[in-house]
């Protein structure tokens, strides 16, 4: 697509498989990426991408900037599965070498090859939103990469979080990299951001993976982000009332995994995200009669895995604590 408006040319094209790029020539900033389908069974992000392409690909030009719309894992999306070989959102590690290079772990994996294809599109960004959903029931929430950073939170809040449905009031942090040791898309984008400071990089978990009821609200928030950054004509940005909300912040501090003894949930835990575990209470047991796993402090279980994703040595979930982020 090539159109004209405001003296600058709009160029829209498919940059690589399932990656579409829309650029306003001569006004290259901001550079923004919106991802969906990094996990192929999380349908909301896939549908939001489809609607964005339909809205922005019909001759209506960006007013400025460079917009990348990427379906993260097209093969998994086609099969309606989380991944084909390995979890794509664990493949964006610090040393993202090309598949087949000497010493590359899991070079054969489809997702490692796909990460290498996506990597150039995730460098030098001013903002990234990766749209996800959970495999167990959950309130919508946002996960932010990197250390606890009030300034980063504020940038994310003003650009995207404030446009989210009011049901979303939770922010999850993983400053120690317990989930993926830096291997997620937003962590990669933060490390390789456009400037040493600034930018907004975030993952939005819209709710249950199979539920697409969150599509309109998620799409509205993405349009709000693009409008906030001045990338859409005035009439294109969704007009939403961005009222202040009381955000609850959580920090992941512990991981628990499956070992040879087996695993089972205890005391009704493990059925949803942010399930509270009182201090001293057992939330799981190793095997049928093995030792229990107990919360040493009041904790909240995040990303509890469905049994189809259990594998020896792999994470079954994480514990988070509620924290006070000193926001002024």
Coordinates of C-alpha atoms in Angstrom, one line a residue:
X1 CA 0.0 0.0 0.0
X2 CA 1.3 3.4 -0.9
X3 CA -0.7 6.5 -0.2
X4 CA 0.0 10.2 0.1
X5 CA -0.9 12.7 2.8
X6 CA 0.7 15.6 4.5
X7 CA 3.6 15.6 2.0
X8 CA 4.9 12.2 3.2
X9 CA 4.4 8.8 1.7
X10 CA 2.8 5.8 3.4
X11 CA 4.5 2.5 2.7
X12 CA 2.9 -0.7 4.0
X13 CA 4.2 -4.1 3.1
X14 CA 4.9 -7.6 4.5
X15 CA 8.4 -7.5 5.8
X16 CA 8.7 -11.3 6.5
X17 CA 6.3 -14.1 7.1
X18 CA 3.3 -12.9 9.1
X19 CA 5.1 -9.5 9.8
X20 CA 3.6 -6.4 8.3
X21 CA 5.3 -3.0 8.4
X22 CA 3.7 0.4 7.9
X23 CA 5.9 3.4 7.6
X24 CA 5.5 7.1 7.1
X25 CA 8.5 8.0 5.0
X26 CA 10.5 10.9 6.3
X27 CA 9.0 10.6 9.8
X28 CA 10.6 7.4 11.1
X29 CA 9.8 7.9 14.8
X30 CA 8.3 6.5 16.9
X31 CA 9.0 2.9 16.0
X32 CA 6.3 0.6 17.5
X33 CA 5.7 -3.1 17.4
X34 CA 2.4 -4.9 18.3
X35 CA 2.7 -8.7 18.6
X36 CA 0.0 -11.3 18.9
X37 CA 0.0 -15.1 18.6
X38 CA 3.4 -15.5 20.2
X39 CA 1.5 -18.5 21.7
X40 CA -0.7 -19.9 19.0
X41 CA -3.7 -20.8 21.2
X42 CA -4.1 -17.2 22.6
X43 CA -6.7 -16.0 20.2
X44 CA -7.3 -12.4 21.3
X45 CA -4.0 -11.0 20.1
X46 CA -4.4 -12.8 16.8
X47 CA -7.8 -11.2 16.2
X48 CA -6.6 -7.8 17.3
X49 CA -3.8 -8.0 14.7
X50 CA -6.3 -8.9 12.0
X51 CA -8.5 -6.0 12.9
X52 CA -5.6 -3.5 13.0
X53 CA -4.4 -4.7 9.6
X54 CA -7.9 -4.2 8.2
X55 CA -8.2 -0.7 9.8
X56 CA -4.8 0.6 8.8
X57 CA -4.3 -1.2 5.6
X58 CA -7.2 0.3 3.7
X59 CA -5.5 3.5 2.6
X60 CA -5.6 5.3 5.9
X61 CA -2.0 6.4 6.4
X62 CA -0.2 6.8 9.7
X63 CA 0.6 10.4 10.4
X64 CA 4.1 9.5 11.4
X65 CA 6.4 6.7 12.5
X66 CA 7.0 3.1 11.8
X67 CA 4.5 0.4 12.9
X68 CA 5.2 -3.3 12.9
X69 CA 2.4 -5.8 13.3
X70 CA 3.7 -9.3 13.9
X71 CA 2.0 -12.7 14.3
X72 CA 4.6 -14.2 16.5
X73 CA 4.2 -17.9 15.9
X74 CA 2.2 -18.4 12.7
X75 CA 2.7 -22.2 12.6
X76 CA 1.4 -22.6 16.1
X77 CA -1.5 -20.2 15.3
X78 CA -2.5 -22.4 12.3
X79 CA -2.5 -25.5 14.6
X80 CA -4.1 -23.6 17.5
X81 CA -1.4 -24.8 19.9
X82 CA 0.8 -22.9 22.3
X83 CA 4.0 -23.8 20.4
X84 CA 5.3 -26.3 17.9
X85 CA 8.7 -27.4 19.4
X86 CA 9.5 -25.0 22.2
X87 CA 8.0 -21.9 23.8
X88 CA 8.8 -19.0 21.5
X89 CA 8.6 -16.6 24.4
X90 CA 11.6 -18.2 26.0
X91 CA 13.8 -17.9 22.8
X92 CA 14.7 -14.2 23.0
X93 CA 17.7 -14.6 25.3
X94 CA 20.7 -12.4 25.7
X95 CA 22.7 -14.2 23.1
X96 CA 20.2 -14.5 20.3
X97 CA 22.4 -16.3 17.7
X98 CA 21.2 -17.5 14.4
X99 CA 20.0 -21.1 14.3
X100 CA 22.7 -23.5 13.3
X101 CA 25.6 -21.4 14.7
X102 CA 28.2 -23.2 16.7
X103 CA 26.9 -24.2 20.1
X104 CA 23.3 -23.0 19.5
X105 CA 21.0 -24.9 21.9
X106 CA 17.9 -26.3 20.2
X107 CA 18.9 -25.0 16.9
X108 CA 16.5 -27.4 15.3
X109 CA 13.5 -26.0 17.0
X110 CA 11.0 -24.1 14.8
X111 CA 10.6 -21.4 17.4
X112 CA 14.4 -20.7 17.6
X113 CA 14.3 -20.1 13.8
X114 CA 11.2 -17.9 14.2
X115 CA 12.9 -15.8 17.0
X116 CA 15.8 -15.1 14.6
X117 CA 13.3 -13.9 12.0
X118 CA 11.6 -11.6 14.5
X119 CA 14.7 -10.3 16.2
X120 CA 15.4 -7.4 13.7
X121 CA 11.9 -6.1 14.1
X122 CA 12.2 -6.0 17.9
X123 CA 15.4 -3.8 17.9
X124 CA 15.4 -0.1 18.2
X125 CA 11.8 0.2 19.3
X126 CA 10.2 3.1 21.1
X127 CA 7.3 1.0 22.3
X128 CA 6.3 -2.7 22.2
X129 CA 3.0 -4.3 23.2
X130 CA 2.9 -8.2 23.2
X131 CA -0.7 -9.4 23.5
X132 CA -1.1 -12.6 25.5
X133 CA -3.7 -14.6 27.4
X134 CA -3.5 -17.2 30.2
X135 CA -4.2 -20.9 30.2
X136 CA -6.2 -20.7 33.5
X137 CA -8.8 -18.2 34.5
X138 CA -7.4 -14.7 35.2
X139 CA -8.2 -11.1 35.7
X140 CA -6.6 -9.1 32.9
X141 CA -3.1 -7.8 34.0
X142 CA 0.1 -6.3 32.6
X143 CA 3.5 -7.7 33.0
X144 CA 6.4 -5.2 32.7
X145 CA 10.0 -6.3 31.9
X146 CA 13.3 -5.3 33.7
X147 CA 13.9 -3.9 37.1
X148 CA 11.3 -2.2 39.2
X149 CA 11.2 1.2 37.5
X150 CA 8.7 3.9 38.4
X151 CA 9.6 6.0 35.3
X152 CA 9.0 3.0 33.0
X153 CA 5.7 2.3 34.7
X154 CA 4.6 5.9 34.2
X155 CA 5.5 5.8 30.5
X156 CA 3.6 2.5 30.1
X157 CA 0.7 3.9 32.0
X158 CA 0.3 7.1 30.0
X159 CA 0.7 5.4 26.7
X160 CA -1.1 2.1 27.0
X161 CA -2.2 1.0 30.5
X162 CA -4.6 4.0 31.0
X163 CA -6.5 2.9 27.8
X164 CA -7.1 -0.6 29.0
X165 CA -10.5 -1.8 30.3
X166 CA -11.1 -0.7 33.9
X167 CA -11.1 -4.4 35.0
X168 CA -7.3 -4.3 34.5
X169 CA -5.6 -2.8 37.6
X170 CA -2.8 -5.3 38.2
X171 CA 0.9 -5.0 37.2
X172 CA 3.3 -7.9 37.5
X173 CA 7.1 -7.5 37.6
X174 CA 9.8 -10.1 37.2
X175 CA 13.0 -8.1 37.9
X176 CA 15.1 -11.2 38.6
X177 CA 14.0 -13.0 35.4
X178 CA 12.4 -16.0 37.1
X179 CA 10.1 -16.7 34.2
X180 CA 12.4 -16.7 31.2
X181 CA 15.8 -15.4 32.3
X182 CA 15.4 -12.5 29.9
X183 CA 14.1 -14.6 27.0
X184 CA 10.7 -12.9 26.4
X185 CA 9.9 -10.5 23.6
X186 CA 9.5 -7.4 25.9
X187 CA 12.7 -8.2 27.8
X188 CA 14.5 -8.4 24.5
X189 CA 13.0 -5.1 23.2
X190 CA 13.9 -3.4 26.5
X191 CA 17.5 -4.4 26.2
X192 CA 17.7 -3.3 22.6
X193 CA 15.5 -0.2 22.9
X194 CA 16.0 2.9 20.7
X195 CA 17.5 5.0 23.5
X196 CA 19.4 4.4 26.7
X197 CA 16.4 5.8 28.6
X198 CA 12.7 6.1 27.7
X199 CA 10.3 3.9 25.8
X200 CA 7.5 1.7 26.9
X201 CA 7.7 -2.2 26.7
X202 CA 4.9 -4.4 28.0
X203 CA 3.0 -7.6 27.8
X204 CA -0.8 -7.5 28.2
X205 CA -2.5 -10.7 29.5
X206 CA -6.2 -10.1 28.5
X207 CA -7.7 -13.1 30.3
X208 CA -8.4 -16.8 29.4
X209 CA -6.7 -17.9 26.1
X210 CA -9.8 -19.3 24.5
X211 CA -12.0 -16.2 25.3
X212 CA -12.0 -13.5 22.6
X213 CA -14.5 -11.3 24.4
X214 CA -11.5 -9.1 25.3
X215 CA -10.8 -8.2 21.6
X216 CA -12.7 -4.9 21.5
X217 CA -11.1 -3.5 24.7
X218 CA -7.7 -4.7 23.7
X219 CA -8.0 -3.1 20.3
X220 CA -9.2 0.1 21.8
X221 CA -6.1 0.2 24.1
X222 CA -3.7 -0.4 21.1
X223 CA -5.4 2.4 19.2
X224 CA -5.1 4.6 22.3
X225 CA -1.3 3.9 22.3
X226 CA -0.9 4.8 18.7
X227 CA -3.0 7.9 19.2
X228 CA -1.0 8.9 22.3
X229 CA 2.2 8.6 20.2
X230 CA 0.7 10.8 17.5
X231 CA 0.8 8.0 14.9
X232 CA -2.9 8.2 13.9
X233 CA -5.0 11.0 12.5
X234 CA -7.1 12.7 15.1
X235 CA -10.2 10.8 14.2
X236 CA -8.6 7.4 14.4
X237 CA -7.5 7.3 18.0
X238 CA -10.2 5.8 20.2
X239 CA -11.5 8.4 22.6
X240 CA -11.5 6.8 26.0
X241 CA -11.7 8.3 29.4
X242 CA -8.3 7.6 31.0
X243 CA -9.3 8.0 34.6
X244 CA -6.7 7.4 37.2
X245 CA -6.9 3.9 38.8
X246 CA -5.4 2.3 41.8
X247 CA -2.8 -0.1 40.4
X248 CA -1.8 -3.2 42.4
X249 CA 1.9 -4.2 41.9
X250 CA 3.3 -7.7 42.3
X251 CA 6.8 -9.0 42.1
X252 CA 7.7 -12.6 41.3
X253 CA 10.2 -14.0 43.8
X254 CA 10.1 -17.8 43.4
X255 CA 9.6 -20.5 40.8
X256 CA 8.5 -24.1 41.4
X257 CA 9.0 -26.9 38.8
X258 CA 8.1 -30.5 38.1
X259 CA 10.6 -33.2 39.3
X260 CA 10.7 -37.0 39.3
X261 CA 8.5 -37.2 42.3
X262 CA 5.5 -35.7 40.6
X263 CA 3.3 -32.9 41.7
X264 CA -0.2 -32.1 42.8
X265 CA -2.0 -28.9 44.0
X266 CA -3.1 -28.7 47.6
X267 CA -5.8 -26.8 49.5
X268 CA -7.6 -25.8 46.4
X269 CA -4.8 -23.8 44.9
X270 CA -3.6 -23.7 41.3
X271 CA -6.9 -23.1 39.6
X272 CA -6.4 -19.4 38.7
X273 CA -3.9 -16.6 38.4
X274 CA -3.2 -14.5 41.5
X275 CA -4.7 -17.1 43.9
X276 CA -3.7 -16.0 47.4
X277 CA -1.7 -18.3 49.6
X278 CA -1.5 -17.3 53.3
X279 CA 1.9 -17.4 54.9
X280 CA 2.7 -20.9 56.1
X281 CA 0.0 -22.7 54.0
X282 CA 0.8 -25.6 51.7
X283 CA -0.2 -24.9 48.1
X284 CA 1.3 -28.1 46.5
X285 CA 2.8 -31.5 47.2
X286 CA 5.6 -33.5 45.6
X287 CA 3.9 -36.6 44.4
X288 CA 1.1 -38.4 46.3
X289 CA 2.8 -38.5 49.7
X290 CA 6.0 -36.3 49.3
X291 CA 6.9 -33.1 51.0
X292 CA 4.6 -30.1 50.7
X293 CA 5.4 -26.7 49.1
X294 CA 4.5 -23.9 51.5
X295 CA 4.4 -20.2 51.2
X296 CA 6.9 -18.7 53.6
X297 CA 5.1 -15.3 53.3
X298 CA 1.7 -14.2 51.9
X299 CA 2.0 -15.1 48.3
X300 CA 0.1 -15.2 45.0
X301 CA 0.4 -17.9 42.4
X302 CA 0.9 -16.6 38.9
X303 CA 0.9 -18.5 35.6
X304 CA -0.1 -21.9 37.1
X305 CA 0.4 -24.4 34.2
X306 CA -2.3 -26.6 32.9
X307 CA -1.4 -30.3 33.1
X308 CA -0.9 -30.7 29.4
X309 CA 2.1 -28.3 29.7
X310 CA 3.8 -30.2 32.6
X311 CA 7.2 -31.6 31.7
X312 CA 10.1 -32.8 33.9
X313 CA 12.3 -29.8 34.9
X314 CA 9.8 -27.3 33.6
X315 CA 8.1 -24.6 35.6
X316 CA 4.7 -25.3 37.0
X317 CA 4.1 -21.7 38.2
X318 CA 5.6 -18.9 40.2
X319 CA 5.0 -17.1 43.5
X320 CA 4.7 -13.3 43.7
X321 CA 4.3 -10.9 46.5
X322 CA 2.3 -7.7 46.6
X323 CA 4.6 -4.7 46.7
X324 CA 4.4 -0.9 47.1
X325 CA 5.8 0.8 44.0
X326 CA 6.8 4.3 45.1
X327 CA 4.9 6.3 42.5
X328 CA 4.6 10.1 43.1

